[in-house]
PDB file of C-alpha atoms in Angstrom:
ATOM      1  CA  MET A   1      24.813  35.265   2.175  1.00  0.00           C
ATOM      2  CA  ASN A   2      23.943  31.956   3.807  1.00  0.00           C
ATOM      3  CA  GLN A   3      23.142  29.383   1.113  1.00  0.00           C
ATOM      4  CA  GLN A   4      21.364  26.164   2.033  1.00  0.00           C
ATOM      5  CA  LYS A   5      23.604  23.144   1.811  1.00  0.00           C
ATOM      6  CA  LEU A   6      20.708  20.698   1.416  1.00  0.00           C
ATOM      7  CA  VAL A   7      17.937  21.894  -0.882  1.00  0.00           C
ATOM      8  CA  ARG A   8      15.307  19.151  -0.702  1.00  0.00           C
ATOM      9  CA  VAL A   9      14.700  15.482   0.010  1.00  0.00           C
ATOM     10  CA  GLY A  10      14.881  13.664  -3.300  1.00  0.00           C
ATOM     11  CA  THR A  11      14.134  10.076  -2.352  1.00  0.00           C
ATOM     12  CA  GLN A  12      12.629   8.155   0.546  1.00  0.00           C
ATOM     13  CA  TYR A  13      13.194   4.414   0.962  1.00  0.00           C
ATOM     14  CA  ILE A  14      10.267   2.362   2.219  1.00  0.00           C
ATOM     15  CA  PRO A  15      10.508  -1.348   3.060  1.00  0.00           C
ATOM     16  CA  VAL A  16       7.812  -3.533   1.521  1.00  0.00           C
ATOM     17  CA  GLU A  17       7.137  -7.253   1.230  1.00  0.00           C
ATOM     18  CA  ASN A  18       6.488  -7.308  -2.521  1.00  0.00           C
ATOM     19  CA  PRO A  19       7.690  -4.274  -4.549  1.00  0.00           C
ATOM     20  CA  GLU A  20       5.385  -4.913  -7.531  1.00  0.00           C
ATOM     21  CA  GLN A  21       2.255  -5.273  -5.404  1.00  0.00           C
ATOM     22  CA  ALA A  22       3.273  -2.282  -3.280  1.00  0.00           C
ATOM     23  CA  ALA A  23       3.898  -0.126  -6.371  1.00  0.00           C
ATOM     24  CA  ASN A  24       0.459  -1.025  -7.717  1.00  0.00           C
ATOM     25  CA  TRP A  25      -1.095  -0.075  -4.343  1.00  0.00           C
ATOM     26  CA  TYR A  26       0.606   3.337  -4.431  1.00  0.00           C
ATOM     27  CA  LYS A  27      -0.527   3.820  -8.042  1.00  0.00           C
ATOM     28  CA  GLU A  28      -4.144   2.851  -7.309  1.00  0.00           C
ATOM     29  CA  ILE A  29      -4.524   4.572  -3.927  1.00  0.00           C
ATOM     30  CA  LEU A  30      -2.258   7.631  -4.175  1.00  0.00           C
ATOM     31  CA  ALA A  31      -2.082   8.122  -7.973  1.00  0.00           C
ATOM     32  CA  ALA A  32       1.675   7.472  -8.007  1.00  0.00           C
ATOM     33  CA  ASP A  33       3.539   6.999 -11.269  1.00  0.00           C
ATOM     34  CA  ILE A  34       5.609   3.821 -11.411  1.00  0.00           C
ATOM     35  CA  SER A  35       8.925   4.552 -13.122  1.00  0.00           C
ATOM     36  CA  TYR A  36      10.713   1.258 -12.411  1.00  0.00           C
ATOM     37  CA  CYS A  37       9.953  -2.143 -10.954  1.00  0.00           C
ATOM     38  CA  ASP A  38      11.811  -5.416 -10.490  1.00  0.00           C
ATOM     39  CA  ARG A  39      11.653  -8.181  -7.868  1.00  0.00           C
ATOM     40  CA  ASP A  40      13.798  -6.241  -5.364  1.00  0.00           C
ATOM     41  CA  LYS A  41      12.592  -2.667  -5.709  1.00  0.00           C
ATOM     42  CA  ALA A  42      10.130  -0.311  -7.342  1.00  0.00           C
ATOM     43  CA  ILE A  43      10.343   3.434  -7.858  1.00  0.00           C
ATOM     44  CA  VAL A  44       7.108   5.378  -7.502  1.00  0.00           C
ATOM     45  CA  ASN A  45       6.712   9.120  -7.883  1.00  0.00           C
ATOM     46  CA  PHE A  46       4.121  11.297  -6.165  1.00  0.00           C
ATOM     47  CA  ALA A  47       4.004  14.311  -3.831  1.00  0.00           C
ATOM     48  CA  ASN A  48       6.846  15.851  -5.864  1.00  0.00           C
ATOM     49  CA  GLN A  49       9.249  13.110  -4.767  1.00  0.00           C
ATOM     50  CA  SER A  50      10.555   9.637  -5.623  1.00  0.00           C
ATOM     51  CA  PHE A  51       9.980   6.727  -3.287  1.00  0.00           C
ATOM     52  CA  PHE A  52      12.004   3.512  -3.534  1.00  0.00           C
ATOM     53  CA  LEU A  53       9.905   0.572  -2.388  1.00  0.00           C
ATOM     54  CA  VAL A  54      12.584  -1.903  -1.346  1.00  0.00           C
ATOM     55  CA  LYS A  55      11.974  -5.576  -0.590  1.00  0.00           C
ATOM     56  CA  GLY A  56      12.540  -5.834   3.164  1.00  0.00           C
ATOM     57  CA  LYS A  57      12.673  -8.687   5.629  1.00  0.00           C
ATOM     58  CA  ASP A  58       9.345  -9.958   6.970  1.00  0.00           C
ATOM     59  CA  GLY A  59       7.796  -7.469   9.376  1.00  0.00           C
ATOM     60  CA  GLU A  60      10.167  -4.627   8.465  1.00  0.00           C
ATOM     61  CA  SER A  61       8.631  -1.136   8.248  1.00  0.00           C
ATOM     62  CA  ALA A  62       9.575   2.527   8.178  1.00  0.00           C
ATOM     63  CA  ASN A  63       7.818   3.022  11.537  1.00  0.00           C
ATOM     64  CA  PHE A  64       9.580   3.500  14.844  1.00  0.00           C
ATOM     65  CA  ILE A  65       8.699   3.254  18.517  1.00  0.00           C
ATOM     66  CA  ASP A  66       8.906   6.541  20.419  1.00  0.00           C
ATOM     67  CA  TYR A  67      10.050   7.084  23.999  1.00  0.00           C
ATOM     68  CA  TYR A  68       6.544   6.310  25.321  1.00  0.00           C
ATOM     69  CA  GLY A  69       6.297   3.011  23.438  1.00  0.00           C
ATOM     70  CA  ASP A  70       3.936   4.286  20.728  1.00  0.00           C
ATOM     71  CA  LYS A  71       4.414   3.240  17.097  1.00  0.00           C
ATOM     72  CA  ARG A  72       5.068   6.369  15.016  1.00  0.00           C
ATOM     73  CA  PHE A  73       5.180   7.403  11.364  1.00  0.00           C
ATOM     74  CA  SER A  74       8.403   8.730   9.890  1.00  0.00           C
ATOM     75  CA  MET A  75       6.912  11.045   7.265  1.00  0.00           C
ATOM     76  CA  THR A  76       4.213  13.706   6.988  1.00  0.00           C
ATOM     77  CA  PHE A  77       2.550  14.653   3.708  1.00  0.00           C
ATOM     78  CA  GLU A  78       0.957  18.079   3.314  1.00  0.00           C
ATOM     79  CA  VAL A  79      -2.277  19.114   1.630  1.00  0.00           C
ATOM     80  CA  ASN A  80      -3.564  22.627   1.018  1.00  0.00           C
ATOM     81  CA  GLY A  81      -6.135  23.268   3.714  1.00  0.00           C
ATOM     82  CA  LEU A  82      -8.658  21.498   5.903  1.00  0.00           C
ATOM     83  CA  GLU A  83     -11.144  20.954   3.064  1.00  0.00           C
ATOM     84  CA  ASN A  84      -8.509  19.051   1.041  1.00  0.00           C
ATOM     85  CA  LEU A  85      -7.511  17.065   4.128  1.00  0.00           C
ATOM     86  CA  GLN A  86     -11.131  16.045   4.725  1.00  0.00           C
ATOM     87  CA  ALA A  87     -11.608  15.106   1.057  1.00  0.00           C
ATOM     88  CA  LEU A  88      -8.468  12.944   1.020  1.00  0.00           C
ATOM     89  CA  HIS A  89      -9.458  11.307   4.321  1.00  0.00           C
ATOM     90  CA  LYS A  90     -12.871  10.409   2.882  1.00  0.00           C
ATOM     91  CA  GLU A  91     -11.349   9.095  -0.370  1.00  0.00           C
ATOM     92  CA  LEU A  92      -8.786   6.891   1.386  1.00  0.00           C
ATOM     93  CA  LYS A  93     -11.441   5.560   3.759  1.00  0.00           C
ATOM     94  CA  GLU A  94     -13.719   4.703   0.799  1.00  0.00           C
ATOM     95  CA  LYS A  95     -10.815   2.831  -0.835  1.00  0.00           C
ATOM     96  CA  GLY A  96     -10.468   0.680   2.283  1.00  0.00           C
ATOM     97  CA  VAL A  97      -7.170   2.134   3.466  1.00  0.00           C
ATOM     98  CA  ALA A  98      -6.348   1.641   7.156  1.00  0.00           C
ATOM     99  CA  ILE A  99      -6.812   5.181   8.442  1.00  0.00           C
ATOM    100  CA  GLY A 100      -7.133   7.078  11.698  1.00  0.00           C
ATOM    101  CA  GLU A 101      -9.529   9.881  12.533  1.00  0.00           C
ATOM    102  CA  ILE A 102      -8.794  13.537  11.769  1.00  0.00           C
ATOM    103  CA  GLU A 103      -7.098  14.958  14.866  1.00  0.00           C
ATOM    104  CA  ASP A 104      -6.406  18.291  16.495  1.00  0.00           C
ATOM    105  CA  ARG A 105      -2.887  17.977  17.926  1.00  0.00           C
ATOM    106  CA  GLY A 106      -2.794  21.431  19.456  1.00  0.00           C
ATOM    107  CA  HIS A 107      -0.914  23.157  16.642  1.00  0.00           C
ATOM    108  CA  ALA A 108      -2.005  24.810  13.394  1.00  0.00           C
ATOM    109  CA  GLY A 109      -4.072  22.614  11.118  1.00  0.00           C
ATOM    110  CA  ARG A 110      -5.364  19.077  11.476  1.00  0.00           C
ATOM    111  CA  ASN A 111      -3.803  15.670  10.813  1.00  0.00           C
ATOM    112  CA  PHE A 112      -4.607  12.038  10.225  1.00  0.00           C
ATOM    113  CA  VAL A 113      -2.507   8.903   9.937  1.00  0.00           C
ATOM    114  CA  PHE A 114      -2.898   6.152   7.346  1.00  0.00           C
ATOM    115  CA  SER A 115      -1.090   2.930   6.539  1.00  0.00           C
ATOM    116  CA  ASP A 116       0.055   1.400   3.270  1.00  0.00           C
ATOM    117  CA  ARG A 117      -0.530  -2.305   2.517  1.00  0.00           C
ATOM    118  CA  ASP A 118       2.708  -3.213   4.339  1.00  0.00           C
ATOM    119  CA  GLY A 119       1.872  -1.371   7.563  1.00  0.00           C
ATOM    120  CA  ASN A 120       4.081   1.678   6.931  1.00  0.00           C
ATOM    121  CA  LEU A 121       2.432   4.629   8.673  1.00  0.00           C
ATOM    122  CA  PHE A 122       2.165   8.085   7.109  1.00  0.00           C
ATOM    123  CA  ASP A 123       0.840  11.335   8.507  1.00  0.00           C
ATOM    124  CA  VAL A 124      -1.118  13.939   6.523  1.00  0.00           C
ATOM    125  CA  TRP A 125      -1.247  17.572   7.633  1.00  0.00           C
ATOM    126  CA  SER A 126      -3.667  20.240   6.410  1.00  0.00           C
ATOM    127  CA  GLU A 127      -0.999  22.965   6.225  1.00  0.00           C
ATOM    128  CA  LEU A 128       1.452  23.621   3.416  1.00  0.00           C
ATOM    129  CA  SER A 129       5.038  24.577   4.215  1.00  0.00           C
ATOM    130  CA  PRO A 130       5.768  28.250   3.406  1.00  0.00           C
ATOM    131  CA  ALA A 131       7.855  27.316   0.332  1.00  0.00           C
ATOM    132  CA  TYR A 132       4.737  25.820  -1.317  1.00  0.00           C
ATOM    133  CA  LYS A 133       2.242  28.586  -0.512  1.00  0.00           C
TER     134      LYS A 133
END
């Protein structure tokens, strides 16, 4: 029997300018629970995971530049179906979040990209991974 060596991702680290302000943004916008906060880091919990918001240098982000020179997100969140994707897109837009349009990328489901207050990009996909269905 082949047992998985790594079971799940437990924590993501996201650079932010001000951990307290960032934690409050995640709480207000994404309904995160704040479990810890000091001047250097905050721990927020949502999407069945912990996120460490770590004070980074000015201009630091979790984004990267791909081969073609495009700025890319490093994480995709999942929602259960197109209707939930559309509802979340509308809610984030109404809250003034920097957000892209819902896209068809040529694979199952639809996606959109949004940004936190520090410019970290995140993707949202309308399909749940098989383990969550």
